[in-house]
PDB file of C-alpha atoms in Angstrom:
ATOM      1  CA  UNK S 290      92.310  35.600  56.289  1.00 49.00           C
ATOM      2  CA  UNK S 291      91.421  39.072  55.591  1.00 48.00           C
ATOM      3  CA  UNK S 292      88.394  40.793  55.451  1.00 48.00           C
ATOM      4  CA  UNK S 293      88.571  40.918  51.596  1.00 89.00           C
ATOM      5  CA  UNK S 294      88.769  37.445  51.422  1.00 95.00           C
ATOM      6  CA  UNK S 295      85.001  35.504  50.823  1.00 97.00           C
ATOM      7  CA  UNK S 296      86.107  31.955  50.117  1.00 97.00           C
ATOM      8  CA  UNK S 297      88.964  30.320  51.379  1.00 97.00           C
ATOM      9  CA  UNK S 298      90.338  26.942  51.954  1.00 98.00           C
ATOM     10  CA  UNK S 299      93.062  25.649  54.419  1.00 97.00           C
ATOM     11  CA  UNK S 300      95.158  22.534  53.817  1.00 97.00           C
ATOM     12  CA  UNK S 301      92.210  20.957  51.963  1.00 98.00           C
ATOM     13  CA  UNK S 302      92.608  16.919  51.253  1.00 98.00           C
ATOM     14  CA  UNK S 303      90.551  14.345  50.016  1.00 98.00           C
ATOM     15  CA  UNK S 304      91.260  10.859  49.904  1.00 97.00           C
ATOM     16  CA  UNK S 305      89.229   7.900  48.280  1.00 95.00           C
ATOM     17  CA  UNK S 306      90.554   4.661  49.800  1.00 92.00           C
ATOM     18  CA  UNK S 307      94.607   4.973  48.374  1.00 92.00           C
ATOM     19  CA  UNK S 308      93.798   7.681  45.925  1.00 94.00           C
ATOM     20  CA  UNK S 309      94.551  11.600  47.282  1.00 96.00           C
ATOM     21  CA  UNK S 310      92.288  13.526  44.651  1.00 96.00           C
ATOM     22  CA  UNK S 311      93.273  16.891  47.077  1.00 97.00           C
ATOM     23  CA  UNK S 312      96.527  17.450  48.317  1.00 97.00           C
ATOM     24  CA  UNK S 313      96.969  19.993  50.903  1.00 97.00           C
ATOM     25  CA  UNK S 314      95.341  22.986  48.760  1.00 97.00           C
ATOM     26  CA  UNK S 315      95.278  26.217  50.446  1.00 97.00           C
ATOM     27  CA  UNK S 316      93.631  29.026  48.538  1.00 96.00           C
ATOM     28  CA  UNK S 317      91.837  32.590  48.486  1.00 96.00           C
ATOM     29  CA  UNK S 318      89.169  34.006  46.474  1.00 96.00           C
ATOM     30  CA  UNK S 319      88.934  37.610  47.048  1.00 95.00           C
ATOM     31  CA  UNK S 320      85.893  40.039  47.522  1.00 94.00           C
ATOM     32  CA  UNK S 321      84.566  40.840  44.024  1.00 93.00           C
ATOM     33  CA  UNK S 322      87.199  38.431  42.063  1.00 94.00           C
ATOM     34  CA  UNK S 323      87.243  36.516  38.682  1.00 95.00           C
ATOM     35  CA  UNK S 324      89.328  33.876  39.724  1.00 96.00           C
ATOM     36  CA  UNK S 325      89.922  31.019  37.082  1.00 96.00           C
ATOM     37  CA  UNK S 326      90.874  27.196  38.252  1.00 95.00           C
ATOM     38  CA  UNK S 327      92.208  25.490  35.602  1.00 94.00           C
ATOM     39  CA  UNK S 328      94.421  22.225  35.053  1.00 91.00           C
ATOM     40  CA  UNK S 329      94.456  19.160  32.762  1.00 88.00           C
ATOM     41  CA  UNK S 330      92.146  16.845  33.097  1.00 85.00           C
ATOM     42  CA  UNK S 331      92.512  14.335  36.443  1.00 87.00           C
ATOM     43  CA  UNK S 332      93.776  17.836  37.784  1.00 92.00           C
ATOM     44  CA  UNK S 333      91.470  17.274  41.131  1.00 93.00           C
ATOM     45  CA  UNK S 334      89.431  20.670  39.712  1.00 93.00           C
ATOM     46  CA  UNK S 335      86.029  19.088  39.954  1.00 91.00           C
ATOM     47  CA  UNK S 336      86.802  17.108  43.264  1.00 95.00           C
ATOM     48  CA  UNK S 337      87.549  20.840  44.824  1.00 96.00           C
ATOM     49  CA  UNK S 338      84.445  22.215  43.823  1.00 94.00           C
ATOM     50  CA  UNK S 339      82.558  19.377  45.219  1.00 95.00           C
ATOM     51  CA  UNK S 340      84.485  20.590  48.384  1.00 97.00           C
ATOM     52  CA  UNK S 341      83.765  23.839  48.319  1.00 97.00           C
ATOM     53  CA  UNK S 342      79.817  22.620  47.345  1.00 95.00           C
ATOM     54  CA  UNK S 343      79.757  20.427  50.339  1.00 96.00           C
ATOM     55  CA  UNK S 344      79.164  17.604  48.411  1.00 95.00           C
ATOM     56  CA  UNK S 345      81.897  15.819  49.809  1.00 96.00           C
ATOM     57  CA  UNK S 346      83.372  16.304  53.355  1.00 96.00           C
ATOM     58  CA  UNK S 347      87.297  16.795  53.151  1.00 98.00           C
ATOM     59  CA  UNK S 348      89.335  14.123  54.473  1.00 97.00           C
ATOM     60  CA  UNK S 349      91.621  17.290  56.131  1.00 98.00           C
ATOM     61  CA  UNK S 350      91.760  20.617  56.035  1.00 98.00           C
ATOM     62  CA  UNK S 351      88.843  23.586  56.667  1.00 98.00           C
ATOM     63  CA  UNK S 352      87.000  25.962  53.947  1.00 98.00           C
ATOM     64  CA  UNK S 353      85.628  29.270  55.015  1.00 97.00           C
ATOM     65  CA  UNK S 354      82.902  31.234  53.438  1.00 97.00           C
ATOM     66  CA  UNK S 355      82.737  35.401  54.680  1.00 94.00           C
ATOM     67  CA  UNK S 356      84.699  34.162  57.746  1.00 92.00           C
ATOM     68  CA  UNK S 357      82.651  31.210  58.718  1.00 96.00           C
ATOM     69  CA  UNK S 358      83.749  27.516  59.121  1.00 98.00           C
ATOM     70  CA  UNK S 359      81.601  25.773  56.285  1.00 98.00           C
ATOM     71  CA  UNK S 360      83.349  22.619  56.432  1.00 98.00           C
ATOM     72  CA  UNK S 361      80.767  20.238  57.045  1.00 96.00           C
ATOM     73  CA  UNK S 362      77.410  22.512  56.379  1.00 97.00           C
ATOM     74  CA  UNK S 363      75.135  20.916  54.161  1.00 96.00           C
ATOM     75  CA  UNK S 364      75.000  21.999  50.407  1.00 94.00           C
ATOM     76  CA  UNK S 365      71.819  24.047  50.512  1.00 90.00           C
ATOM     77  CA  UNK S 366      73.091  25.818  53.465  1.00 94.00           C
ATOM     78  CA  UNK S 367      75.536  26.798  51.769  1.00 95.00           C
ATOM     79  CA  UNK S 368      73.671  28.490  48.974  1.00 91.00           C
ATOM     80  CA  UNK S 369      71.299  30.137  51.759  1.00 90.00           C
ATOM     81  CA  UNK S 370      75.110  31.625  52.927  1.00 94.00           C
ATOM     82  CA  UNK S 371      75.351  33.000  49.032  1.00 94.00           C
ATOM     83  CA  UNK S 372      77.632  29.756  47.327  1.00 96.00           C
ATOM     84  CA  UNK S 373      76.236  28.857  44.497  1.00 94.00           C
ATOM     85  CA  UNK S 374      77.314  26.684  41.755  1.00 92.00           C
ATOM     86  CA  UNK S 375      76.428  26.264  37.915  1.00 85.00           C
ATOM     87  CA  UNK S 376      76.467  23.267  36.674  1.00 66.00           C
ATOM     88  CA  UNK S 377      78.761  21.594  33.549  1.00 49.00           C
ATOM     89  CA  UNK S 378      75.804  19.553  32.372  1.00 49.00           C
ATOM     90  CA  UNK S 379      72.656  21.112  32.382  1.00 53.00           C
ATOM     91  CA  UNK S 380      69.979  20.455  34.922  1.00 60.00           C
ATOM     92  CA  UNK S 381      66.925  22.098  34.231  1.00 76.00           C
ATOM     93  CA  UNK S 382      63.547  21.687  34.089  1.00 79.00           C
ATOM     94  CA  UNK S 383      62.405  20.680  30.262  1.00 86.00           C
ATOM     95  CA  UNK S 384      59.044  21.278  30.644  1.00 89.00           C
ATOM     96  CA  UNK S 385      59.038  24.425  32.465  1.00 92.00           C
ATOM     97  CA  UNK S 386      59.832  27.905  30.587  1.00 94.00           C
ATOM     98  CA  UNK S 387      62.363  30.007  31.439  1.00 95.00           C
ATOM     99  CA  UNK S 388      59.999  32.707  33.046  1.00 93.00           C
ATOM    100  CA  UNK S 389      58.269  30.117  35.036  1.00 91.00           C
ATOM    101  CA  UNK S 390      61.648  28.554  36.320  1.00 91.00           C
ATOM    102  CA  UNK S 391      62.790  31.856  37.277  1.00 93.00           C
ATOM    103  CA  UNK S 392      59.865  33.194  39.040  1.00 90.00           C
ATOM    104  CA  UNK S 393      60.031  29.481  41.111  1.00 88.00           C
ATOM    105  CA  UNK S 394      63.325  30.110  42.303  1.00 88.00           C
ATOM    106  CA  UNK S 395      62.842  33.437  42.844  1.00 89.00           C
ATOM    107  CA  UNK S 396      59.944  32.898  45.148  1.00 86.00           C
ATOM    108  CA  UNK S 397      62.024  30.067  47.255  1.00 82.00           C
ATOM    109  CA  UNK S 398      64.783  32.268  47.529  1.00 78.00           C
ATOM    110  CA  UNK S 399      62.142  35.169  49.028  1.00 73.00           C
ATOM    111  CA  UNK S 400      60.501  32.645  51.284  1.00 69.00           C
ATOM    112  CA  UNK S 401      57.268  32.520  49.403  1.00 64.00           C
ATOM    113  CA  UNK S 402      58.183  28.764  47.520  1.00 55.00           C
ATOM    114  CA  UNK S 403      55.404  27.455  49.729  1.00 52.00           C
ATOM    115  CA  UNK S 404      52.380  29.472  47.935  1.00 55.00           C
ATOM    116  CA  UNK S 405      53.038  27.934  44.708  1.00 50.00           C
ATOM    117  CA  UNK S 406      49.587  27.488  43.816  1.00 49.00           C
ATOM    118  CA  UNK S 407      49.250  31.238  43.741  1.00 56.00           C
ATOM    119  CA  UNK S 408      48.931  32.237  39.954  1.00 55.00           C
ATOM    120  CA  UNK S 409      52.048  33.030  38.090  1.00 55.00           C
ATOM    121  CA  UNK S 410      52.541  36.713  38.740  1.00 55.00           C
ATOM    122  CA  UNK S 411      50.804  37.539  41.823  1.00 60.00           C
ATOM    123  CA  UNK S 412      53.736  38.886  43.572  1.00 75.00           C
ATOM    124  CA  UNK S 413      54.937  41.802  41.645  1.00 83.00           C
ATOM    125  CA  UNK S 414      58.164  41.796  43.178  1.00 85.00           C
ATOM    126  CA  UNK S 415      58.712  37.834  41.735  1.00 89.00           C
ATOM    127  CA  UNK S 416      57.596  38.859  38.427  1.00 87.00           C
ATOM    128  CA  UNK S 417      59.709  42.059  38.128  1.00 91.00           C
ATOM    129  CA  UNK S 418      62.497  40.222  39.525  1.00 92.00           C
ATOM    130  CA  UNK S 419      62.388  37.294  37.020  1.00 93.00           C
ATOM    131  CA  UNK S 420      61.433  40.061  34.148  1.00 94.00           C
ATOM    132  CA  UNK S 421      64.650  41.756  35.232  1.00 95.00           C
ATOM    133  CA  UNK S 422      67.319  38.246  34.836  1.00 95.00           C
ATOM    134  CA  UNK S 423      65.091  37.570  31.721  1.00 96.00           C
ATOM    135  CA  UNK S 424      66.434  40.706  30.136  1.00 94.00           C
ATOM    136  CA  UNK S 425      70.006  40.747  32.063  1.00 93.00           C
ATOM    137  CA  UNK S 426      70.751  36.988  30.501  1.00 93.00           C
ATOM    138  CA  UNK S 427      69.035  37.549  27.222  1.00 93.00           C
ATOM    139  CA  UNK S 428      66.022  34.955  27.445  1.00 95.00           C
ATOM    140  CA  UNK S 429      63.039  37.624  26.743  1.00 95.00           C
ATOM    141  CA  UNK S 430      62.593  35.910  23.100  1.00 95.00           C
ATOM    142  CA  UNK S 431      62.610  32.230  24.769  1.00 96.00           C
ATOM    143  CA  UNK S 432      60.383  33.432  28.278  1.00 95.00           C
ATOM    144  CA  UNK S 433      57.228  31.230  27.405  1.00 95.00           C
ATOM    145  CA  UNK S 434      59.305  28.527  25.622  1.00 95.00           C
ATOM    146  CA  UNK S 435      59.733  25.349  27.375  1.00 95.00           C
ATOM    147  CA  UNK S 436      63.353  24.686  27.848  1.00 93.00           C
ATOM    148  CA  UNK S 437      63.675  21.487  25.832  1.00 92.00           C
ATOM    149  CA  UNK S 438      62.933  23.292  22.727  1.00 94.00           C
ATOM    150  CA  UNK S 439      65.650  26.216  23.544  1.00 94.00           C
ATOM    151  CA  UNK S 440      68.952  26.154  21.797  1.00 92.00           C
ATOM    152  CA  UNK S 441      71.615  24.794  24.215  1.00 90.00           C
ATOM    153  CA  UNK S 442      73.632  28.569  24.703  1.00 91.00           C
ATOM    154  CA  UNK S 443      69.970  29.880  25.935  1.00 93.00           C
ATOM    155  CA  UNK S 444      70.061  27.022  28.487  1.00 91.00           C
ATOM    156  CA  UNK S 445      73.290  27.992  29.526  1.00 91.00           C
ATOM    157  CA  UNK S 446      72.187  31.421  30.133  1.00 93.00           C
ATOM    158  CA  UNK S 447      69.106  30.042  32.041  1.00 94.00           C
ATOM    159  CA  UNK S 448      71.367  28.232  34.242  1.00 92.00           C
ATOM    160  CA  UNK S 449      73.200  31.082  35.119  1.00 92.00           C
ATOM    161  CA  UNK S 450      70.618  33.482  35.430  1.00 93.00           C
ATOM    162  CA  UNK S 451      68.956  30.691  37.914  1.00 92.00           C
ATOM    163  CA  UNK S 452      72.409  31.217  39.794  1.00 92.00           C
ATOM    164  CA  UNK S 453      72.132  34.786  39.962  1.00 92.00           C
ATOM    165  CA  UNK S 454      68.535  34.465  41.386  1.00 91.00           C
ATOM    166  CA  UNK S 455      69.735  33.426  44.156  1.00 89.00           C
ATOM    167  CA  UNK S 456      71.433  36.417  44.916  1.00 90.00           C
ATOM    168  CA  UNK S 457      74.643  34.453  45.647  1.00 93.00           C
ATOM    169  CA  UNK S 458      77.789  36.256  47.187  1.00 94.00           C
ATOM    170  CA  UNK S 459      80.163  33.834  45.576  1.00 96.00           C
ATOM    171  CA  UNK S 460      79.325  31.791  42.118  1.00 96.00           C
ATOM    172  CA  UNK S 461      81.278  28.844  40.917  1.00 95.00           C
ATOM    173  CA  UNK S 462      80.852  28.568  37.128  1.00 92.00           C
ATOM    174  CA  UNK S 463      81.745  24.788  35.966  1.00 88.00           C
ATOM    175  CA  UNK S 464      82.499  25.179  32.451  1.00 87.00           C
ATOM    176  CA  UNK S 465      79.614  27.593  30.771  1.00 87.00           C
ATOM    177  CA  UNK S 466      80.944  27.274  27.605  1.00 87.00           C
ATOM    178  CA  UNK S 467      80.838  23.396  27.497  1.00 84.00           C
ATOM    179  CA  UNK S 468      79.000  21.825  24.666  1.00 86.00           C
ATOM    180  CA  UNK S 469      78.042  25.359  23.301  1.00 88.00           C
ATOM    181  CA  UNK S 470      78.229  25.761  19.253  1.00 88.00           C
ATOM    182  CA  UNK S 471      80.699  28.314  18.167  1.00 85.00           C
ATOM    183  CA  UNK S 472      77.366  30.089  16.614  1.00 84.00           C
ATOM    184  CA  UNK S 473      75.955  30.602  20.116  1.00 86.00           C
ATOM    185  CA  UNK S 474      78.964  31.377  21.829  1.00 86.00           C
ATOM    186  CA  UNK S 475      79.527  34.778  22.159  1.00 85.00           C
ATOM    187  CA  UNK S 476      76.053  35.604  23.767  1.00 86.00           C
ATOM    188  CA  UNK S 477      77.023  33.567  27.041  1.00 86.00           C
ATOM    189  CA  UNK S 478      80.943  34.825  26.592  1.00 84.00           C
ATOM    190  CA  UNK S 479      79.700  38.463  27.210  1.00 85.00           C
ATOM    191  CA  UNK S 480      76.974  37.399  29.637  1.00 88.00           C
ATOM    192  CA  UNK S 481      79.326  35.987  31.763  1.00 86.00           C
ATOM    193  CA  UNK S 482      81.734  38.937  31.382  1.00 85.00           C
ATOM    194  CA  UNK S 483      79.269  41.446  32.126  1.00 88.00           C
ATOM    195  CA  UNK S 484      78.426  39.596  35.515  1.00 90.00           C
ATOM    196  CA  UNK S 485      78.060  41.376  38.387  1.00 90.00           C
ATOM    197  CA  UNK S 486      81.160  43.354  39.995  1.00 91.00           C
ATOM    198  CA  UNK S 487      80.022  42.502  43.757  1.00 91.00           C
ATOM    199  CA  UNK S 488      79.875  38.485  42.689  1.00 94.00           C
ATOM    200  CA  UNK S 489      83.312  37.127  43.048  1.00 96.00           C
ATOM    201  CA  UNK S 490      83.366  34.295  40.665  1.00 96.00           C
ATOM    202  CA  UNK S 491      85.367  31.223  40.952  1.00 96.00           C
ATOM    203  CA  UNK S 492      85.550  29.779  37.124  1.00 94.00           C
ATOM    204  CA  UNK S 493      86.441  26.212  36.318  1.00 91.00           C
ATOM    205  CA  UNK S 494      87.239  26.467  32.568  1.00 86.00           C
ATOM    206  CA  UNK S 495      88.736  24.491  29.734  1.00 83.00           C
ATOM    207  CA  UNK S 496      88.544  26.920  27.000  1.00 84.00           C
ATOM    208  CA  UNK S 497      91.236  29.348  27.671  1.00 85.00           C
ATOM    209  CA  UNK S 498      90.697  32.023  25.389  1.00 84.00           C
ATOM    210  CA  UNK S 499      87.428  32.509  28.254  1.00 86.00           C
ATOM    211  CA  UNK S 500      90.140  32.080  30.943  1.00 90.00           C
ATOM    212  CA  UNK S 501      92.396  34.482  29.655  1.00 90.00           C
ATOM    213  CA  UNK S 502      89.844  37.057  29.157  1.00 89.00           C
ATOM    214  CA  UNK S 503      87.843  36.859  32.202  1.00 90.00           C
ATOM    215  CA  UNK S 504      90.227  36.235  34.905  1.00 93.00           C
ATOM    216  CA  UNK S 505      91.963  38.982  37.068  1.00 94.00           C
ATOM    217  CA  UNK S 506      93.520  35.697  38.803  1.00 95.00           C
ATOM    218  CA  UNK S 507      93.952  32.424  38.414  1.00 95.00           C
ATOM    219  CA  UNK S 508      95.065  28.854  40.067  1.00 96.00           C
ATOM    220  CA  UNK S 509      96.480  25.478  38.265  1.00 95.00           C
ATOM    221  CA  UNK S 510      96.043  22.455  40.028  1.00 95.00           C
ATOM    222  CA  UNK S 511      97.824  19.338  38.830  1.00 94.00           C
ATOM    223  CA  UNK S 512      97.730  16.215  40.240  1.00 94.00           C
ATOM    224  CA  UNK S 513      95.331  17.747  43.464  1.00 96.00           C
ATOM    225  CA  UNK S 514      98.072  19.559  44.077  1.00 96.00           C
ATOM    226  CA  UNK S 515      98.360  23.334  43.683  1.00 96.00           C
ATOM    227  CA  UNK S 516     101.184  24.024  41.361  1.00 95.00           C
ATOM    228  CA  UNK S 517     100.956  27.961  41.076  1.00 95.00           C
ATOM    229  CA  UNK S 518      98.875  30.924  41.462  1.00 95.00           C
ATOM    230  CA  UNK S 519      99.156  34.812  40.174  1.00 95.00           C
ATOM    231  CA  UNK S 520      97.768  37.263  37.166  1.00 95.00           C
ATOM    232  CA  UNK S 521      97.392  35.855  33.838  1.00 93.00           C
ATOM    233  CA  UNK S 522     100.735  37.357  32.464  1.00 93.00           C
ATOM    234  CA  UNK S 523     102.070  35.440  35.327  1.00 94.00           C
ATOM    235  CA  UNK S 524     100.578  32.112  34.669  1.00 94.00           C
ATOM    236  CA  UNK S 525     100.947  32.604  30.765  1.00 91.00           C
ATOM    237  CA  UNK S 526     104.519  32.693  31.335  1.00 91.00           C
ATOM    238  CA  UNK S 527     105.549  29.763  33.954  1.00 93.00           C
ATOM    239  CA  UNK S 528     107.472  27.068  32.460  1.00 92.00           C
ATOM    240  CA  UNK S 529     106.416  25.147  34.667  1.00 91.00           C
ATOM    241  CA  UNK S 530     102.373  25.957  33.655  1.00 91.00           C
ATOM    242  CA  UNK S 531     103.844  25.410  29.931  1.00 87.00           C
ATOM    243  CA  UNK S 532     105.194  22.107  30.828  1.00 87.00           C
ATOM    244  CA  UNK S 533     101.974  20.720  32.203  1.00 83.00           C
ATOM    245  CA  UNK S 534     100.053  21.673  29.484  1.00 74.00           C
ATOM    246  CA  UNK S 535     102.705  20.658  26.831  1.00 54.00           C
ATOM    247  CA  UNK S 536     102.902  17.554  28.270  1.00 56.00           C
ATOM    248  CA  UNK S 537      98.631  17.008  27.769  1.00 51.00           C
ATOM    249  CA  UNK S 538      98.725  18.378  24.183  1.00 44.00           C
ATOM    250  CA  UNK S 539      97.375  21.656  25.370  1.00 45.00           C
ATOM    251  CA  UNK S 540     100.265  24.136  24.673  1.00 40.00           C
ATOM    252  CA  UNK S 541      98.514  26.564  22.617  1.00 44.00           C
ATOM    253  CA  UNK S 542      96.540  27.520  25.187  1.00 51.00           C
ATOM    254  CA  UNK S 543      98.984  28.447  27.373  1.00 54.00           C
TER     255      UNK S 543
END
């Protein structure tokens, strides 16, 4: 593994009972990447993120994040190492506003979650903090709306803008566009483009105009098996790629 490289996995497998939802993936995610995983669906995508998440505990096989062993750490210690993950389906607060869910999670991830009775605002460097993803994401005309009344792009955005308050080294986005109206779309399409360049981003995607246009590399997994990896030129024109996604109805997307 090279210095370069932030996440990586090693002969990865999980196995439920008879079923092998992993086979033997090995892969890299370089240092400021925008790495797409795609693959039909029953590909093994979300199984490998729950990997890399630590939700589940590989059967085989090792992951590293910046050069550590993570294999078996616990999922929030692996966000306090800088992996976080969005989610497909939202999982937010619907009460809260997005200004007070920020400036929460901003304050846990400074150490200061414990003095939550303080009033909202008494540490200027939560507020400016939360006043600076409001802007970055777009959510200054939603701030003192409580998320169950925001339109679901603006949750999106929330979600990811919770991701990035965390200050993560490596961010796994799980479908951002899923669910979102066409209307809403290109908001969160240039959000997540305009991400920052020291994040590497793993994206798990079906919509692969987004794929296409985000990725400087990409991964298809079929079966829990990696089939191929390179550039999107590359992976545009594999026959084998094409065959896959002929054979699922998907060919005009590849």
């Amino acid at each position: 593994m090279t210095v370069e490289t932030v996440l990586s996995t090693h002969g990865l497998v999980m196995r439920f009972g008879g079923i092998t939802a992993t086979n033997n993936v090995t892969m890299e995610l370089k240092r400021g990447a925008r790495h797409a995983l795609i693959g039909p669906n029953g590909a093994g995508k979300t199984t490998l993120i729950n990997l890399l998440t630590g939700v589940l505990v590989p059967t085989e096989g090792r992951i590293s994040l910046l050069g550590e062993d993570i294999t078996t750490l616990a999922p929030h210690k692996r966000v306090a190492r800088g992996l976080v993950r969005t989610f497909q389906i939202n999982q937010l607060f619907d009460s809260m506003t997005p200004l007070e869910t920020l400036a929460l999670v901003v304050s846990q991830h400074q150490g200061i979650a414990s003095q939550w009775w303080r009033p909202l605002g008494a540490s200027k460097a939560v507020t400016e903090r939360a006043a600076q993803l409001l802007e970055q994401f777009h959510l200054g005309d939603v701030a003192q709306q409580q998320t169950r009344f925001m339109a679901y792009g603006k949750r999106r955005l929330l979600e990811i803008a919770i991701a990035l308050a965390c200050e993560p080294r490596v961010l796994l986005l799980d479908e951002p566009v899923a669910g979102v109206p066409a209307g809403e779309r290109e908001e969160l399409l240039q959000t997540v483009a305009a991400l920052p360049a020291d994040v590497s981003v793993l994206l798990i995607e079906h919509d692969m105009d987004l794929v296409f246009s985000f990725s400087d590399r990409m991964t298809v997994l079929v079966n829990g098996t990696l089939l191929t990896e390179g550039d999107p030129e590359t992976i545009a024109n594999d026959p084998k790629v094409k065959e896959v996604y002929l054979g699922h109805g998907e060919h005009a997307h590849v």
